[in-house]
Coordinates of C-alpha atoms and ligand atoms in Angstrom, one line a residue:
M103 CA 8.1 -47.2 -23.8
S104 CA 4.4 -47.4 -23.8
T105 CA 2.6 -46.1 -20.8
N106 CA -0.7 -46.9 -22.4
T107 CA -1.9 -50.1 -21.0
N108 CA -5.7 -49.4 -21.2
S109 CA -8.0 -47.0 -22.9
G110 CA -8.1 -44.8 -19.8
N111 CA -4.5 -43.6 -20.5
L112 CA -3.3 -45.1 -17.2
P113 CA 0.4 -45.9 -16.9
D114 CA 1.6 -49.4 -16.7
I115 CA 2.4 -49.7 -13.1
Q116 CA 4.5 -52.8 -13.7
E117 CA 6.5 -50.9 -16.2
L118 CA 7.0 -48.0 -13.8
Q119 CA 8.0 -50.5 -11.1
T120 CA 10.8 -51.9 -13.4
L121 CA 12.0 -48.6 -14.2
A122 CA 11.9 -47.4 -10.5
N123 CA 13.8 -50.5 -9.6
Q124 CA 16.5 -49.8 -12.3
L125 CA 16.7 -46.1 -11.5
F126 CA 16.7 -46.3 -7.7
K127 CA 18.9 -49.5 -7.8
A128 CA 16.7 -52.0 -6.1
Q129 CA 18.2 -54.9 -4.3
P130 CA 17.8 -58.3 -6.2
N131 CA 14.3 -59.7 -5.6
E132 CA 13.1 -56.4 -3.9
D133 CA 11.0 -53.7 -5.3
I134 CA 11.4 -50.0 -4.7
V135 CA 8.2 -49.1 -3.0
L136 CA 5.9 -47.2 -5.2
P137 CA 3.1 -45.5 -3.3
E138 CA -0.5 -46.6 -4.1
Y139 CA -1.6 -45.1 -7.3
N140 CA -5.1 -43.5 -7.4
P141 CA -6.2 -42.7 -10.8
Y142 CA -9.1 -40.2 -11.3
D143 CA -12.5 -41.9 -10.8
A144 CA -15.0 -39.8 -12.8
T145 CA -17.7 -40.9 -10.4
K146 CA -16.2 -39.3 -7.5
P147 CA -15.4 -35.6 -6.9
P148 CA -11.7 -35.0 -7.8
V149 CA -9.2 -34.3 -5.1
S150 CA -8.7 -30.6 -4.6
V151 CA -6.1 -29.0 -6.7
A152 CA -6.2 -26.0 -4.4
G153 CA -3.1 -24.0 -4.6
S154 CA -1.4 -26.2 -7.1
G155 CA -2.7 -24.1 -10.0
V156 CA -2.8 -27.4 -11.9
S157 CA -5.2 -27.6 -14.8
P158 CA -8.0 -29.9 -13.8
S159 CA -8.0 -31.1 -17.4
G160 CA -5.0 -33.2 -16.0
I161 CA -7.2 -34.9 -13.6
H162 CA -9.4 -36.2 -16.4
H163 CA -6.3 -38.0 -17.8
G164 CA -6.1 -40.0 -14.7
N165 CA -3.0 -38.3 -13.5
A166 CA -1.3 -40.3 -16.3
V167 CA 1.1 -39.3 -18.9
N168 CA 0.5 -40.9 -22.2
L169 CA 3.5 -40.1 -24.4
Q170 CA 1.5 -40.6 -27.6
D171 CA -1.2 -38.1 -26.6
P172 CA 0.0 -34.8 -25.0
Q173 CA -2.5 -32.8 -23.2
T174 CA -0.5 -29.7 -23.7
G175 CA 1.6 -28.4 -26.4
F176 CA 4.8 -28.7 -24.3
N177 CA 7.8 -30.2 -26.2
D178 CA 7.3 -33.9 -25.9
P179 CA 10.2 -36.2 -26.9
G180 CA 7.9 -39.1 -27.0
L181 CA 6.3 -37.7 -30.1
N182 CA 9.3 -38.0 -32.4
A183 CA 7.1 -38.6 -35.3
S184 CA 5.3 -35.3 -34.9
I185 CA 8.4 -33.2 -34.2
Q186 CA 8.8 -31.1 -37.2
P187 CA 10.8 -27.9 -37.6
V188 CA 8.1 -25.2 -37.5
E189 CA 7.1 -23.8 -40.8
Q190 CA 9.0 -26.4 -42.8
D191 CA 6.5 -26.1 -45.6
L192 CA 7.8 -22.5 -46.1
G193 CA 11.4 -23.7 -46.2
R194 CA 12.4 -22.4 -42.7
S195 CA 14.0 -25.3 -40.9
F196 CA 15.3 -23.7 -37.8
L197 CA 13.9 -22.1 -34.7
P198 CA 15.3 -20.3 -31.8
F199 CA 14.5 -22.4 -28.8
E200 CA 16.3 -22.0 -25.6
L201 CA 15.0 -24.2 -22.8
I202 CA 13.5 -27.7 -22.4
P203 CA 11.4 -27.3 -19.2
D204 CA 13.1 -28.7 -16.3
S205 CA 10.4 -31.2 -15.9
L206 CA 9.0 -32.3 -19.0
F207 CA 6.0 -33.9 -17.5
H208 CA 3.8 -32.1 -15.0
L209 CA 1.5 -34.1 -12.7
P210 CA -1.5 -32.9 -10.9
F211 CA -1.5 -32.8 -7.0
Q212 CA 2.3 -32.3 -7.0
Q213 CA 2.2 -30.5 -3.7
E214 CA -0.4 -32.6 -2.2
Q215 CA 0.5 -36.3 -2.7
P216 CA 3.8 -37.5 -1.6
F217 CA 3.9 -40.3 -4.1
E218 CA 4.0 -37.7 -7.0
K219 CA 7.5 -36.9 -6.4
Q220 CA 8.6 -40.4 -6.7
L221 CA 6.5 -40.9 -9.8
Q222 CA 7.8 -37.7 -11.3
Q223 CA 11.4 -38.9 -10.7
V224 CA 10.7 -42.1 -12.5
L225 CA 9.0 -40.3 -15.4
N226 CA 11.9 -37.8 -15.7
G227 CA 14.3 -40.7 -15.8
I228 CA 12.4 -42.0 -18.8
V229 CA 13.0 -39.0 -20.8
T230 CA 16.7 -38.5 -20.0
T231 CA 17.8 -39.9 -23.3
P232 CA 15.3 -38.5 -25.8
N233 CA 16.1 -38.9 -29.4
L234 CA 15.6 -35.2 -30.2
P235 CA 16.7 -33.9 -33.5
Q236 CA 19.2 -31.1 -32.9
I237 CA 18.5 -28.2 -35.2
P238 CA 21.4 -25.9 -35.9
L239 CA 20.6 -22.4 -35.0
T240 CA 21.1 -20.5 -38.3
G241 CA 19.4 -17.8 -40.1
F242 CA 17.5 -15.2 -38.3
G243 CA 18.8 -14.4 -34.9
T244 CA 22.1 -16.1 -35.1
D245 CA 24.0 -13.4 -33.3
P246 CA 23.8 -13.9 -29.6
A247 CA 24.2 -10.2 -29.1
A248 CA 20.9 -9.8 -30.7
Y249 CA 19.3 -11.5 -27.7
Y250 CA 19.7 -8.4 -25.6
F251 CA 16.6 -9.4 -23.5
L252 CA 18.0 -12.6 -22.2
K253 CA 20.5 -12.9 -19.4
D254 CA 22.1 -16.1 -20.9
K255 CA 23.1 -16.6 -24.5
P256 CA 20.5 -18.6 -26.7
A257 CA 21.3 -22.3 -27.1
A258 CA 23.4 -23.0 -30.2
T259 CA 21.4 -26.0 -31.1
L260 CA 17.8 -26.3 -30.4
P261 CA 15.5 -29.3 -29.9
G262 CA 12.5 -29.6 -32.2
F263 CA 9.5 -27.6 -31.5
D264 CA 6.0 -27.6 -33.0
V265 CA 4.0 -24.4 -32.6
N266 CA 1.0 -26.3 -33.7
F267 CA 1.0 -28.3 -30.4
I268 CA 1.0 -25.1 -28.6
R269 CA -1.8 -23.7 -30.6
K270 CA -4.0 -26.6 -29.7
D271 CA -4.0 -25.3 -26.1
F272 CA -5.8 -22.2 -27.2
P273 CA -9.4 -23.1 -28.3
I274 CA -10.2 -19.6 -29.7
L275 CA -7.4 -19.9 -32.2
S276 CA -9.7 -22.4 -34.1
E277 CA -12.4 -19.8 -34.2
N278 CA -13.8 -18.8 -37.6
V279 CA -14.1 -14.9 -38.3
N280 CA -15.8 -13.8 -41.5
G281 CA -15.5 -17.3 -42.8
K282 CA -11.7 -17.4 -42.2
Q283 CA -9.7 -19.0 -39.5
L284 CA -8.9 -16.2 -36.8
V285 CA -5.4 -14.8 -36.9
W286 CA -4.9 -13.1 -33.6
L287 CA -2.4 -10.3 -33.9
D288 CA -3.8 -8.0 -31.3
N289 CA -1.8 -9.5 -28.4
A290 CA -0.7 -6.2 -27.0
A291 CA -4.3 -5.3 -26.3
T292 CA -5.0 -8.8 -24.8
T293 CA -3.8 -12.3 -25.2
Q294 CA -5.8 -15.4 -25.7
K295 CA -6.2 -17.9 -22.9
P296 CA -5.0 -21.7 -23.0
R297 CA -7.4 -24.4 -22.0
Q298 CA -5.4 -24.8 -18.8
V299 CA -6.4 -21.3 -17.6
I300 CA -10.1 -21.7 -18.7
D301 CA -10.3 -25.1 -17.0
R302 CA -8.7 -23.9 -13.9
I303 CA -11.2 -21.1 -13.4
S304 CA -14.1 -23.4 -14.1
Y305 CA -12.7 -25.9 -11.6
F306 CA -12.5 -23.1 -9.0
Y307 CA -16.2 -22.4 -9.4
E308 CA -17.1 -26.0 -9.5
H309 CA -15.1 -27.2 -6.4
E310 CA -13.5 -24.5 -4.5
N311 CA -15.6 -21.3 -4.6
S312 CA -15.8 -19.4 -1.3
N313 CA -14.7 -16.2 0.2
I314 CA -11.2 -16.4 1.5
H315 CA -9.3 -15.9 4.8
R316 CA -12.5 -15.8 6.8
A317 CA -14.2 -19.2 7.6
A318 CA -13.3 -22.4 9.2
H319 CA -15.0 -24.6 6.5
E320 CA -13.4 -26.7 3.8
L321 CA -14.3 -24.6 0.8
A322 CA -12.8 -21.5 2.5
A323 CA -9.6 -23.5 3.1
R324 CA -9.6 -24.6 -0.6
A325 CA -10.2 -21.1 -1.9
T326 CA -7.7 -19.5 0.4
D327 CA -5.0 -22.2 -0.7
A328 CA -5.8 -21.6 -4.4
Y329 CA -5.6 -17.8 -4.0
E330 CA -2.5 -17.7 -1.9
G331 CA -1.0 -20.5 -4.1
A332 CA -1.4 -18.1 -7.0
R333 CA 0.3 -15.3 -5.2
K334 CA 3.3 -17.7 -4.7
K335 CA 3.4 -18.4 -8.3
V336 CA 3.5 -14.7 -9.1
Q337 CA 6.4 -14.3 -6.6
G338 CA 8.3 -17.0 -8.3
F339 CA 7.5 -15.7 -11.8
L340 CA 8.9 -12.3 -10.9
N341 CA 11.6 -13.6 -8.7
A342 CA 10.3 -11.4 -5.8
G343 CA 11.8 -11.9 -2.3
S344 CA 8.6 -12.7 -0.6
V345 CA 4.9 -13.4 -1.2
N346 CA 4.2 -10.3 1.0
E347 CA 5.5 -8.2 -2.0
I348 CA 2.8 -9.4 -4.3
I349 CA -0.5 -7.4 -4.2
F350 CA -3.5 -8.4 -6.4
T351 CA -5.2 -5.7 -8.2
R352 CA -7.5 -5.2 -11.1
G353 CA -4.6 -4.7 -13.5
T354 CA -1.8 -2.4 -14.5
T355 CA -4.0 0.7 -14.4
E356 CA -5.2 0.0 -10.9
S357 CA -1.7 -1.0 -9.7
I358 CA -0.3 2.5 -10.8
N359 CA -3.3 4.3 -9.3
L360 CA -2.7 2.5 -6.0
V361 CA 0.9 3.7 -5.8
A362 CA -0.1 7.3 -6.8
K363 CA -2.9 7.4 -4.3
S364 CA -1.3 5.6 -1.4
W365 CA 2.6 6.4 -1.6
G366 CA 2.2 9.4 -3.8
E367 CA -0.4 11.1 -1.5
Q368 CA 1.7 10.3 1.5
Y369 CA 5.2 11.1 0.4
L370 CA 5.1 13.6 -2.4
H371 CA 4.9 17.4 -1.6
A372 CA 4.5 20.6 -3.5
G373 CA 7.6 21.2 -5.7
D374 CA 8.5 17.6 -5.9
E375 CA 9.2 16.2 -9.4
I376 CA 8.2 13.1 -11.3
I377 CA 9.8 11.8 -14.4
I378 CA 8.0 9.7 -16.9
S379 CA 9.0 8.8 -20.5
H380 CA 7.6 9.9 -23.8
L381 CA 6.6 6.3 -24.5
E382 CA 4.1 5.9 -21.6
H383 CA 0.6 4.5 -21.9
H384 CA -2.0 6.9 -20.6
A385 CA -2.2 4.6 -17.5
N386 CA 1.2 5.9 -16.6
I387 CA 0.6 9.4 -17.3
V388 CA -3.0 10.4 -16.0
P389 CA -2.6 9.1 -12.4
W390 CA 0.6 11.3 -12.1
Q391 CA -1.1 14.3 -13.6
Q392 CA -4.0 14.0 -11.3
L393 CA -1.6 13.8 -8.3
A394 CA 0.5 16.7 -9.7
A395 CA -2.6 18.9 -10.0
K396 CA -3.7 18.1 -6.6
K397 CA -0.3 18.6 -4.8
N398 CA 1.4 21.0 -7.1
L399 CA 4.2 18.6 -8.5
T400 CA 6.1 18.9 -11.7
I401 CA 6.1 16.3 -14.3
K402 CA 9.2 16.0 -16.5
V403 CA 9.3 13.8 -19.7
I404 CA 12.3 11.8 -21.0
P405 CA 12.4 12.4 -24.8
V406 CA 12.9 9.7 -27.4
D407 CA 14.7 9.8 -30.7
D408 CA 13.0 9.4 -34.1
D409 CA 13.1 5.6 -33.8
G410 CA 11.4 5.7 -30.5
Q411 CA 14.4 5.0 -28.3
I412 CA 14.8 6.7 -24.8
L413 CA 17.5 9.4 -24.8
L414 CA 19.4 8.5 -21.6
D415 CA 21.6 11.6 -21.6
E416 CA 18.4 13.7 -21.7
Y417 CA 17.0 11.7 -18.8
V418 CA 20.1 12.3 -16.7
K419 CA 19.7 16.1 -17.4
R420 CA 16.2 16.1 -16.0
I421 CA 17.2 14.6 -12.7
T422 CA 17.3 17.0 -9.9
P423 CA 17.5 16.7 -6.1
K424 CA 13.7 17.3 -6.3
T425 CA 13.1 14.1 -8.3
K426 CA 11.2 11.8 -6.2
L427 CA 9.8 9.3 -8.5
V428 CA 10.7 7.8 -12.1
S429 CA 7.8 5.9 -13.6
F430 CA 8.3 4.3 -17.0
T431 CA 7.5 1.4 -19.2
Q432 CA 9.7 -1.6 -19.9
V433 CA 8.2 -2.1 -23.3
S434 CA 6.2 0.4 -25.2
N435 CA 2.8 -0.8 -26.1
A436 CA 2.5 1.5 -29.2
L437 CA 6.0 1.0 -30.7
G438 CA 7.4 -2.1 -29.0
T439 CA 10.5 -0.3 -27.8
V440 CA 12.4 -2.1 -25.1
T441 CA 13.7 0.6 -22.7
P442 CA 17.0 0.3 -20.9
A443 CA 15.2 -0.5 -17.7
A444 CA 18.0 -1.5 -15.4
Q445 CA 20.0 1.6 -16.3
I446 CA 17.0 3.9 -15.8
V447 CA 16.3 2.4 -12.4
Q448 CA 20.0 2.6 -11.4
I449 CA 20.3 6.2 -12.3
A450 CA 17.0 7.1 -10.4
H451 CA 18.2 5.3 -7.3
S452 CA 21.5 7.1 -7.4
A453 CA 19.6 10.3 -7.3
G454 CA 17.6 9.1 -4.4
A455 CA 14.3 8.7 -6.3
K456 CA 11.8 5.7 -6.1
V457 CA 11.0 3.8 -9.3
L458 CA 8.0 2.3 -10.8
V459 CA 8.3 0.0 -13.9
D460 CA 5.2 -0.7 -16.0
G461 CA 5.6 -4.4 -17.0
A462 CA 2.2 -4.5 -18.8
Q463 CA 4.0 -5.3 -22.2
S464 CA 7.2 -7.0 -20.9
V465 CA 6.0 -9.9 -18.7
S466 CA 4.6 -11.8 -21.6
H467 CA 7.6 -11.4 -23.8
M468 CA 10.7 -11.7 -21.7
P469 CA 12.0 -13.1 -18.4
V470 CA 11.5 -10.5 -15.6
D471 CA 13.5 -10.5 -12.4
V472 CA 12.5 -7.8 -10.0
K473 CA 15.4 -8.4 -7.7
S474 CA 18.0 -7.7 -10.4
L475 CA 15.8 -4.9 -12.0
D476 CA 15.7 -3.5 -8.4
A477 CA 12.6 -1.3 -9.1
D478 CA 10.6 -0.3 -6.1
W479 CA 7.3 -1.2 -7.8
F480 CA 6.6 -3.4 -10.8
V481 CA 3.1 -3.6 -12.2
F482 CA 1.3 -5.9 -14.8
S483 CA -2.0 -7.2 -15.9
G484 CA -3.1 -10.8 -15.9
H485 CA -4.9 -10.6 -19.3
K486 CA -1.7 -9.6 -21.2
V487 CA 0.1 -12.8 -20.0
F488 CA -2.6 -15.3 -21.1
G489 CA -4.5 -15.0 -17.8
P490 CA -7.9 -13.6 -17.2
T491 CA -9.1 -10.0 -17.4
G492 CA -9.8 -8.1 -14.1
I493 CA -6.7 -9.4 -12.3
G494 CA -3.3 -7.8 -12.0
V495 CA -0.4 -7.3 -9.8
L496 CA 1.6 -4.8 -8.0
Y497 CA 4.9 -5.9 -6.8
G498 CA 6.6 -3.5 -4.3
K499 CA 9.5 -3.8 -2.0
E500 CA 8.2 -5.1 1.4
E501 CA 9.7 -2.5 3.6
L502 CA 8.3 0.2 1.4
L503 CA 4.8 -1.3 1.2
N504 CA 4.7 -1.5 5.0
V505 CA 5.4 2.1 5.5
T506 CA 2.9 3.2 2.9
Q507 CA -0.6 4.1 4.0
P508 CA -3.5 2.0 2.5
W509 CA -5.6 3.6 -0.3
Q510 CA -8.9 1.8 0.3
G511 CA -10.4 0.7 3.7
G512 CA -12.7 -2.1 4.5
G513 CA -12.5 -5.8 5.2
N514 CA -9.6 -8.0 4.9
M515 CA -7.0 -5.3 5.4
I516 CA -7.5 -4.6 9.0
K517 CA -6.0 -6.0 12.2
D518 CA -8.4 -4.4 14.6
V519 CA -11.3 -1.9 14.3
T520 CA -12.9 0.1 17.0
F521 CA -15.0 3.3 16.5
E522 CA -12.0 5.4 17.5
H523 CA -9.2 3.6 15.7
T524 CA -8.2 1.0 13.1
T525 CA -5.0 -0.8 12.7
Y526 CA -3.9 -2.3 9.4
H527 CA -2.3 -5.5 8.4
N528 CA 1.2 -5.4 6.7
A529 CA 1.4 -6.0 3.0
P530 CA -0.2 -7.5 1.0
G531 CA -3.3 -7.5 3.1
R532 CA -3.3 -3.8 3.8
F533 CA -3.7 -3.2 0.0
E534 CA -6.4 -5.7 -0.6
A535 CA -9.5 -4.3 1.0
G536 CA -12.8 -6.1 0.4
T537 CA -13.4 -9.3 -1.6
G538 CA -10.9 -9.5 -4.4
N539 CA -11.1 -11.4 -7.7
I540 CA -10.3 -14.7 -6.2
A541 CA -11.1 -17.0 -9.2
D542 CA -9.2 -14.9 -11.7
A543 CA -6.1 -14.6 -9.4
V544 CA -6.2 -18.5 -9.5
G545 CA -6.5 -18.3 -13.3
L546 CA -3.5 -16.1 -13.4
G547 CA -1.6 -18.6 -11.4
A548 CA -2.5 -21.3 -14.0
A549 CA -1.3 -18.8 -16.8
I550 CA 2.0 -18.4 -15.1
D551 CA 2.5 -22.2 -14.7
Y552 CA 1.7 -22.4 -18.4
V553 CA 4.3 -19.9 -19.7
T554 CA 6.8 -21.0 -17.1
R555 CA 6.7 -24.6 -18.3
I556 CA 7.2 -23.3 -21.8
G557 CA 10.0 -21.1 -20.7
M558 CA 10.0 -17.3 -20.8
G559 CA 13.5 -17.4 -22.4
F560 CA 12.2 -19.7 -25.2
I561 CA 9.2 -17.4 -25.6
A562 CA 11.4 -14.4 -26.0
Q563 CA 13.6 -16.1 -28.5
Y564 CA 10.8 -17.4 -30.7
E565 CA 9.0 -14.0 -30.7
H566 CA 12.2 -12.2 -31.6
F567 CA 12.6 -14.6 -34.6
L568 CA 8.9 -13.9 -35.6
L569 CA 9.4 -10.1 -35.1
E570 CA 12.4 -10.0 -37.4
Y571 CA 10.7 -12.1 -39.9
A572 CA 7.6 -9.9 -39.9
T573 CA 9.7 -6.7 -39.9
G574 CA 11.6 -7.7 -43.0
L575 CA 8.5 -8.6 -44.9
L576 CA 6.5 -5.5 -43.9
K577 CA 9.2 -3.2 -45.0
Q578 CA 8.7 -4.6 -48.6
V579 CA 5.1 -3.4 -48.7
P580 CA 4.9 -0.4 -51.0
G581 CA 3.8 2.7 -49.0
L582 CA 4.1 1.1 -45.6
R583 CA 5.9 3.1 -42.9
L584 CA 6.9 1.4 -39.7
I585 CA 6.4 3.6 -36.8
G586 CA 8.8 2.7 -34.0
T587 CA 12.1 1.2 -35.3
A588 CA 14.1 0.9 -32.1
A589 CA 17.1 -1.4 -32.3
E590 CA 15.6 -3.3 -29.3
K591 CA 11.9 -4.2 -29.7
A592 CA 9.4 -6.7 -28.6
S593 CA 6.3 -8.0 -30.3
V594 CA 4.9 -4.8 -31.7
L595 CA 4.8 -3.7 -35.4
S596 CA 3.1 -0.3 -35.7
F597 CA 2.7 1.1 -39.2
V598 CA 0.8 3.5 -41.4
L599 CA 0.0 2.7 -45.0
D600 CA -0.1 5.5 -47.7
G601 CA -3.6 6.2 -49.0
Y602 CA -5.4 4.3 -46.2
K603 CA -6.8 5.4 -42.8
T604 CA -5.5 3.1 -40.2
E605 CA -9.1 2.0 -39.4
E606 CA -9.6 1.1 -43.1
V607 CA -6.6 -1.2 -43.0
G608 CA -8.0 -2.8 -39.8
A609 CA -11.3 -3.4 -41.4
E610 CA -9.7 -4.9 -44.5
L611 CA -7.5 -7.3 -42.4
N612 CA -10.6 -8.2 -40.4
K613 CA -12.2 -9.5 -43.6
Q614 CA -9.4 -12.0 -43.7
G615 CA -10.0 -12.9 -40.1
I616 CA -6.9 -11.0 -39.0
A617 CA -7.4 -9.1 -35.8
V618 CA -5.1 -6.1 -35.3
R619 CA -5.5 -2.9 -33.4
S620 CA -5.9 0.4 -35.2
G621 CA -6.1 3.6 -33.3
H622 CA -4.0 5.6 -30.8
H623 CA -3.3 2.6 -28.4
C624 CA -3.9 4.8 -25.4
A625 CA -0.5 6.4 -26.0
Q626 CA -1.2 9.6 -27.9
P627 CA 1.8 11.5 -26.8
I628 CA 4.3 9.0 -28.4
L629 CA 2.3 8.7 -31.6
R630 CA 2.2 12.5 -31.9
R631 CA 5.9 12.7 -31.2
L632 CA 6.4 10.4 -34.4
G633 CA 4.0 12.5 -36.4
V634 CA 0.9 10.4 -36.4
E635 CA -2.4 10.3 -34.6
S636 CA -2.9 6.5 -35.1
T637 CA -1.3 3.4 -36.4
V638 CA -2.2 -0.1 -37.4
R639 CA -0.6 -2.4 -34.7
P640 CA -0.1 -6.1 -35.3
S641 CA 1.4 -7.5 -32.1
L642 CA 2.8 -11.1 -31.7
A643 CA 2.7 -13.9 -29.2
F644 CA 4.4 -17.2 -29.1
Y645 CA 1.4 -18.9 -30.6
N646 CA 1.7 -16.9 -33.8
T647 CA 3.3 -18.4 -36.8
C648 CA 5.2 -17.3 -39.9
A649 CA 2.3 -18.4 -41.9
E650 CA 0.1 -15.9 -40.1
V651 CA 2.6 -13.2 -40.8
D652 CA 2.6 -14.2 -44.5
L653 CA -1.1 -13.9 -44.6
L654 CA -1.0 -10.4 -43.0
V655 CA 1.7 -9.3 -45.5
K656 CA -0.1 -10.8 -48.5
T657 CA -3.3 -9.0 -47.6
L658 CA -1.4 -5.8 -47.3
H659 CA 0.1 -6.2 -50.7
G660 CA -3.4 -6.9 -52.1
L661 CA -4.5 -3.6 -50.6
K662 CA -1.9 -1.7 -52.3
K663 CA -3.0 -3.1 -55.6
Ligands
LIG1099 N1 0.7 0.1 -19.6 C1 0.9 -0.4 -20.8 C2 2.3 -0.4 -21.3 C3 -0.1 -1.2 -21.5 O1 0.1 -1.7 -22.6 C4 -1.3 -1.2 -20.9 C5 -2.5 -1.9 -21.7 N2 -2.6 -1.6 -23.0 C6 -1.6 -0.6 -19.7 C7 -0.5 0.0 -19.1 C8 -2.9 -0.7 -19.1 O2 -3.2 -2.0 -18.8 P1 -4.6 -2.4 -18.2 O3 -5.6 -1.8 -19.2 O4 -4.7 -3.9 -18.3 O5 -4.8 -1.9 -16.8

């Protein structure tokens, strides 16, 4: 069907009417009532998208869905002509792909305009019989057991998917660096941002900017809606029980410091023990060391084997009645090891200890469910999940948060202040003193919408495929030694190359436009455990391609010559 009846990309209302009549079984000679349709009028200020997290770029498309012209890279069955198995030119005609988003079309104002629901239903009806090519899942990753990071088995056949559509959402991926097109393989350090996130932040400053929670005027309401809407999105993303369990912080580092300086200060006492793992980022070592020095606590470390895998039996040996906290990463940023997080949490709880899980490297690569993980705190940074820098999240169990003292005092977090006494709000307010990073919280909401619509399960599968592909090729580069060879890994390929310093490799790759991190990755203890001071670390995201991996590998082969 064509929804394109004029140059403004507006849907053909008559056509929608006919479809609505069919779908909702209208009586003869009667129409199903479609609410009035108000396309975007560029001469008027757009209706607020406060709280919806919807990219305002959608507004400019008149709230219309033009099947021939996707505004995003989401799988679009109307584009049969463009659906190609990715990397077909390289002879790979299959792709792991788990999910088609529940709703293939996303409309602006969904929460604000009642007619959207009906229109959405009509549009969903249109795509119930897409003529998608079903691609058998063969080759890499055929063994469902390999998908240890997914709760459900991957689909046996997969609809077509074109990574190049997704890449169009990321303007920076078209950037030239040293005369070459950028190849961004530094995703473990930070991820690039889709247009939907960039636009959402601009929109906030153009139409909603105000301080929140404090004034009775329109913009304060819009900004508060947008900020609290973002909190709701984070809650859904993590499957937390309540929005009150989601605290906005500056990032992972601040979230861990918050727990150390509030709960740790209050509940840990001389002689108590904290267990961390050998894989930890400095952000999950230093705050505990500082607290240990101040309060005379003991820190114990779970060792890893030579592949960089947690030794669970050694962990169990380190637990004593004095263990009050276990704090560990779900995915190692230096090696990519996926830790047995649920088991570690369970064992800690059975010993009566609290658990913090560092999700900085996991949230962008695999579905996370804090309810089933059952950690007491879970932390991550917005910038690692395609959102802005300067915003992050501390998830905490609500009861625990409410019996924990605040770490910073000031505006926003109080119920009442006299010169003699102050009472605090419950979470999340009690941990959000002062004016927070409102616009970037809203941007994070848009990033969560973005990855959710693609599907975290799909992202995990696609990246797993890429990781296996890259690992296979890197192993063939003479003199290259992979650092971190755990059976269960995500996204990261750390290595050293005979005869080259890691920064030399980084500089050579940079000449080809390839961005990788070389250094200690803020995780010196684990690199030293594996006998190196630094590595070269390409790290993958769902917008990377096999062609980019090929270029990386080719450049490394060239270096060896
Ligand atoms: N933990 C891990 C596992 C990380 O990878 C990082 C970032 N490299 C951090 C913590 C710290 O994150 P941020 O700098 O965003 O606070």
